PDB file of N, CA and C and ligand atoms in Angstrom:
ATOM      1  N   UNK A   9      15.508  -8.883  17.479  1.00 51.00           N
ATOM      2  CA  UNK A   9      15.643  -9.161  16.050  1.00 51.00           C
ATOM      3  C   UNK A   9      14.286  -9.543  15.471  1.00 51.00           C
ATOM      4  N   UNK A  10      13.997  -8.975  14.307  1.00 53.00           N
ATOM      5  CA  UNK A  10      12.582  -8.856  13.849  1.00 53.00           C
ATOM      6  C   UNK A  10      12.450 -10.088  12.480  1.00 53.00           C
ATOM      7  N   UNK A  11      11.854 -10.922  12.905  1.00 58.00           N
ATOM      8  CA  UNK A  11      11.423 -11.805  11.961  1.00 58.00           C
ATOM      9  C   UNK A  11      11.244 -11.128  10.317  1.00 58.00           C
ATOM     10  N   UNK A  12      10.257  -9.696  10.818  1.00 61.00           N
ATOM     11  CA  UNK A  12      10.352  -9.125   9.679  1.00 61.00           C
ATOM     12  C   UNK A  12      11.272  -7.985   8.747  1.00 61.00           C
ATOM     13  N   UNK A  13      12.144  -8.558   9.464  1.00 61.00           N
ATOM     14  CA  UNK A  13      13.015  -6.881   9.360  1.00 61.00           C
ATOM     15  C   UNK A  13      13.766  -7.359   7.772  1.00 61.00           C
ATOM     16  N   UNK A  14      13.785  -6.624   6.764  1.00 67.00           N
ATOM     17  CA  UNK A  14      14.330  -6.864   5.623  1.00 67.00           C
ATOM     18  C   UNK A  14      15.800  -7.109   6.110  1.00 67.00           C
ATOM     19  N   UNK A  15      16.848  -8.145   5.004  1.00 76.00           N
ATOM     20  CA  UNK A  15      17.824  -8.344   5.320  1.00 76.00           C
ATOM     21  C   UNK A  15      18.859  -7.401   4.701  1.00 76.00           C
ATOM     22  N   UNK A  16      19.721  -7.347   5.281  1.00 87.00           N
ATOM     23  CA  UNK A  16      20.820  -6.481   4.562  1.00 87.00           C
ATOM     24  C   UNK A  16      21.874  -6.284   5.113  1.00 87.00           C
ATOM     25  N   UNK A  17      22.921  -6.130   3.992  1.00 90.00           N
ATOM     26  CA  UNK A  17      24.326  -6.568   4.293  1.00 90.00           C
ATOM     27  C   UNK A  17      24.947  -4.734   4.176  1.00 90.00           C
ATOM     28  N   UNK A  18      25.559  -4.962   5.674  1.00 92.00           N
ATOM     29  CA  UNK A  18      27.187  -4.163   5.638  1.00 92.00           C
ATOM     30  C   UNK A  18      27.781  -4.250   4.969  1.00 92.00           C
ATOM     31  N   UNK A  19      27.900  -3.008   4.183  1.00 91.00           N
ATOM     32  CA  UNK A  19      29.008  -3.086   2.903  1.00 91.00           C
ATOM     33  C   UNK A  19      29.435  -1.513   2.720  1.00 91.00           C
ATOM     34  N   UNK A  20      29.912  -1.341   4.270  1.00 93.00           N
ATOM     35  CA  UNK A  20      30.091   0.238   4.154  1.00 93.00           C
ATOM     36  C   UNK A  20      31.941   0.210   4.355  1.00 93.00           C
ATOM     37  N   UNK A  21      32.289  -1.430   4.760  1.00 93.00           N
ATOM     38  CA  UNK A  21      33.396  -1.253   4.567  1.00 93.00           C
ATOM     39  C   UNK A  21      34.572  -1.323   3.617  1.00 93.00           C
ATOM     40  N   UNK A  22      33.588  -1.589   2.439  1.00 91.00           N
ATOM     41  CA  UNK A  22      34.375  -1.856   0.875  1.00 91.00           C
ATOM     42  C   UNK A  22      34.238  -0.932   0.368  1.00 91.00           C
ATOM     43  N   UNK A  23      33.707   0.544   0.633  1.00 92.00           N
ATOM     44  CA  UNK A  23      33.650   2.001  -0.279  1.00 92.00           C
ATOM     45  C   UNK A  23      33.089   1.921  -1.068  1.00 92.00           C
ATOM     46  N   UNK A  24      31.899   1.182  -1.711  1.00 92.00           N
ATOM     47  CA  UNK A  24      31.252   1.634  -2.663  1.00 92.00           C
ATOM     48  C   UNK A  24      30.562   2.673  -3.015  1.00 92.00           C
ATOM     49  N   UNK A  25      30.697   3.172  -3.784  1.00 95.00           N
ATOM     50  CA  UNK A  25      29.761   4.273  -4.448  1.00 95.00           C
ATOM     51  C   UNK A  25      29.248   4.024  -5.723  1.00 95.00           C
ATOM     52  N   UNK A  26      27.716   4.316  -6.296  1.00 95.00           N
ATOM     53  CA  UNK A  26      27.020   4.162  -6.982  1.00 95.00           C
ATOM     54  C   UNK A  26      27.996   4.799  -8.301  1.00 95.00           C
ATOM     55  N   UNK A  27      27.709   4.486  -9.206  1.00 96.00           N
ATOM     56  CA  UNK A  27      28.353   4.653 -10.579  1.00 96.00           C
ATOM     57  C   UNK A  27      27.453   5.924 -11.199  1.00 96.00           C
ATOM     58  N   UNK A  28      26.354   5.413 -10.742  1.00 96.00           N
ATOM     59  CA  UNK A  28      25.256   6.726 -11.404  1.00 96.00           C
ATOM     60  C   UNK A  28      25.080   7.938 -10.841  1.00 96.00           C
ATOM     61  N   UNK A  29      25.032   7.808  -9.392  1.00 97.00           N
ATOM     62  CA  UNK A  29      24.867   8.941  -8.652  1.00 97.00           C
ATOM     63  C   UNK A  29      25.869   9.638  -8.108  1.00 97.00           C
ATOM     64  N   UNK A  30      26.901   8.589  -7.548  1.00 97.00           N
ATOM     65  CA  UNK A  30      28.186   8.658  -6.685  1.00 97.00           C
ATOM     66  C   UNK A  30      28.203   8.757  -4.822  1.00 97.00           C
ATOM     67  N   UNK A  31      26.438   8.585  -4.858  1.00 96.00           N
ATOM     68  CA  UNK A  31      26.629   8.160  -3.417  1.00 96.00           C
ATOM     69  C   UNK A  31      27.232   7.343  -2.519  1.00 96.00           C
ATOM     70  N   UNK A  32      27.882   7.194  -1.616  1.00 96.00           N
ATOM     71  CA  UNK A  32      28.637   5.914  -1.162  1.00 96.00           C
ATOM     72  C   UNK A  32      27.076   5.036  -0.662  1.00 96.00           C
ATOM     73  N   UNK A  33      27.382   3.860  -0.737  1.00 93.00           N
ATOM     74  CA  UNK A  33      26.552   2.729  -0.429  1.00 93.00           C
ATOM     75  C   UNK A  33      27.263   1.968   0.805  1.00 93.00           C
ATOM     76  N   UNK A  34      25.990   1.997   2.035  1.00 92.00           N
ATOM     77  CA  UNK A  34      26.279   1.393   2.909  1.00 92.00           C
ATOM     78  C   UNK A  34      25.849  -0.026   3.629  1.00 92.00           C
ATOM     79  N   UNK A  35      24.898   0.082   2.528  1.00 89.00           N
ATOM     80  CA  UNK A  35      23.825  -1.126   2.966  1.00 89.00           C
ATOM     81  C   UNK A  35      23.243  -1.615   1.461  1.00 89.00           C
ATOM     82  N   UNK A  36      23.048  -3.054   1.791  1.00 86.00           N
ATOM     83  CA  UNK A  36      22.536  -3.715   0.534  1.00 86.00           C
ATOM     84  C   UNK A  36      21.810  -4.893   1.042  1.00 86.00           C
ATOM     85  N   UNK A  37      20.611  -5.050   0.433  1.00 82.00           N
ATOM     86  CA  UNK A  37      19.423  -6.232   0.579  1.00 82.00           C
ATOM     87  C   UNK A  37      20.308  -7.843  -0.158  1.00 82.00           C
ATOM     88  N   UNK A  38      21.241  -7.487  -0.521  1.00 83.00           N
ATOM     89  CA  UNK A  38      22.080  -8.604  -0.882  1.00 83.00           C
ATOM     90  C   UNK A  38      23.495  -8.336  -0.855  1.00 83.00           C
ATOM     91  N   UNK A  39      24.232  -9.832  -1.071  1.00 86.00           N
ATOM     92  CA  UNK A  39      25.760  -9.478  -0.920  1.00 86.00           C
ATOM     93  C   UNK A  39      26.510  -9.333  -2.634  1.00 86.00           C
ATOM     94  N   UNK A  40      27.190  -8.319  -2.408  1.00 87.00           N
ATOM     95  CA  UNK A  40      27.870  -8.184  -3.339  1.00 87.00           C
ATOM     96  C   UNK A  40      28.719  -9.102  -3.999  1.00 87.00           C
ATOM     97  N   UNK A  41      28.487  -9.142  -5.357  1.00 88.00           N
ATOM     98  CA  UNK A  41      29.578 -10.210  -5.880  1.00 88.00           C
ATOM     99  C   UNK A  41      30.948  -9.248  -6.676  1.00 88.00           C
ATOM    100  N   UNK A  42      32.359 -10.253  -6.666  1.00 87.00           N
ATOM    101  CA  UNK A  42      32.982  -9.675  -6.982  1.00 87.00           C
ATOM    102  C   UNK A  42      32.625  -8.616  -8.574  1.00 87.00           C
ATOM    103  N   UNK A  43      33.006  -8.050  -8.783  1.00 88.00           N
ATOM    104  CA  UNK A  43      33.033  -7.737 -10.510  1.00 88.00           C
ATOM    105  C   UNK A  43      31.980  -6.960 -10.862  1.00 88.00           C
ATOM    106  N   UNK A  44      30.817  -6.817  -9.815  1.00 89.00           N
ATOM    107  CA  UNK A  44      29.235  -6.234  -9.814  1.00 89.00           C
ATOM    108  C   UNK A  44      29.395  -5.368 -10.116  1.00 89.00           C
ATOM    109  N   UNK A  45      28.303  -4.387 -10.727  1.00 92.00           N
ATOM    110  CA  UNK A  45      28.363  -2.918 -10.210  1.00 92.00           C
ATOM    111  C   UNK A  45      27.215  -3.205  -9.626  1.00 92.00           C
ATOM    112  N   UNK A  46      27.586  -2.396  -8.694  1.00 92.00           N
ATOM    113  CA  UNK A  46      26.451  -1.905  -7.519  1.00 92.00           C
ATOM    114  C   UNK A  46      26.216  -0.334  -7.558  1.00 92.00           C
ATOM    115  N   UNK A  47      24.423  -0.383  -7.413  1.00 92.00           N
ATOM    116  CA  UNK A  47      23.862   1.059  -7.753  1.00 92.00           C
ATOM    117  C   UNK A  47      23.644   1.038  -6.602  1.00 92.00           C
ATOM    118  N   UNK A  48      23.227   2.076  -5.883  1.00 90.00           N
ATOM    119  CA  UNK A  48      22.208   2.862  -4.573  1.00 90.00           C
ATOM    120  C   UNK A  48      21.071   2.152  -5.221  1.00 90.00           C
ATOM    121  N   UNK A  49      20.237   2.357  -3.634  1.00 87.00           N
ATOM    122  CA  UNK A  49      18.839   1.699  -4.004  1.00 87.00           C
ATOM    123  C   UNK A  49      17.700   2.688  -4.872  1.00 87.00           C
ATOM    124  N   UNK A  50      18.257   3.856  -5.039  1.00 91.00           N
ATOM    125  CA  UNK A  50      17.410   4.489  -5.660  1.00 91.00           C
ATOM    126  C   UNK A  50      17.638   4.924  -7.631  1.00 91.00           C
ATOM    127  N   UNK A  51      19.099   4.591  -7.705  1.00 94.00           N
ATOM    128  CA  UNK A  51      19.208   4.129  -8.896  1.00 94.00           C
ATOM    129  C   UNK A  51      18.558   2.382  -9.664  1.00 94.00           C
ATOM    130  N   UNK A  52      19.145   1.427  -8.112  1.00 90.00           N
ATOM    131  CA  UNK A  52      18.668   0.390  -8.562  1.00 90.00           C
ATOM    132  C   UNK A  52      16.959  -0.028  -9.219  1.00 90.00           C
ATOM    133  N   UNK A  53      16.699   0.712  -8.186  1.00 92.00           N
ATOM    134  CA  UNK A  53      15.152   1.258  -9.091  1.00 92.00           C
ATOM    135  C   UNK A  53      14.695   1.591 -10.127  1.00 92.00           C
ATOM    136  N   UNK A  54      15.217   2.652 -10.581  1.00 94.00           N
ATOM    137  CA  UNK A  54      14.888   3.092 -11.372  1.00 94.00           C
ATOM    138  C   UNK A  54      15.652   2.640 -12.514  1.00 94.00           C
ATOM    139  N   UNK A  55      16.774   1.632 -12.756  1.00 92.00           N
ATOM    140  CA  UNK A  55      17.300   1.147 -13.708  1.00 92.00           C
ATOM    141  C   UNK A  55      16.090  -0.690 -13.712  1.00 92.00           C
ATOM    142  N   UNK A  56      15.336  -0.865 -12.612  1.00 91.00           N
ATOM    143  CA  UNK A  56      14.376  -1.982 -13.030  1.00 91.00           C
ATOM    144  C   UNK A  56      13.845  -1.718 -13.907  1.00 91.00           C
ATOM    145  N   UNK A  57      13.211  -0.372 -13.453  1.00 93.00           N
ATOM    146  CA  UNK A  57      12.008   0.329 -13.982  1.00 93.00           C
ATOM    147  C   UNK A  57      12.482   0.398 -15.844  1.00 93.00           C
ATOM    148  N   UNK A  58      13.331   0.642 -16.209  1.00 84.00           N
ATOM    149  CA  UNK A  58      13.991   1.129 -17.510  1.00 84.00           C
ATOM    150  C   UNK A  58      13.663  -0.387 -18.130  1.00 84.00           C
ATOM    151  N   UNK A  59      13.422  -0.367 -19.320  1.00 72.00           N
ATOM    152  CA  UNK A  59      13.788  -1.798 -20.235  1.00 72.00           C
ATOM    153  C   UNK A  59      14.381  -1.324 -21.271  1.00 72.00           C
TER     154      UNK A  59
HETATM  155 ZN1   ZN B 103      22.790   6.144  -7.308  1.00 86.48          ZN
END
């Protein structure tokens, strides 16, 4: 186990899929809260990026 290893949560067993893309999401650098939407990490990006 790597001191540096980014953290991230299993969350391949709640079926998410991105709203934007419709990829299923299996992994997340944080835990999901109820009510969220949760993007893929490559939407989540690019919706930072947006103001
Ligand atoms: Zn997406």
């Amino acid at each position: 186990m790597s001191f540096y290893q980014k953290q991230s949560t299993d969350v391949s067993r709640l079926g998410l899929k991105c709203p934007e893309c419709g990829v299923s999401i299996e992994k997340l650098p944080f835990k999901p809260r109820r009510g969220m939407t949760i993007y893929c990490p490559e939407c989540a990006k690019k919706r930072k990026q947006q103001k």
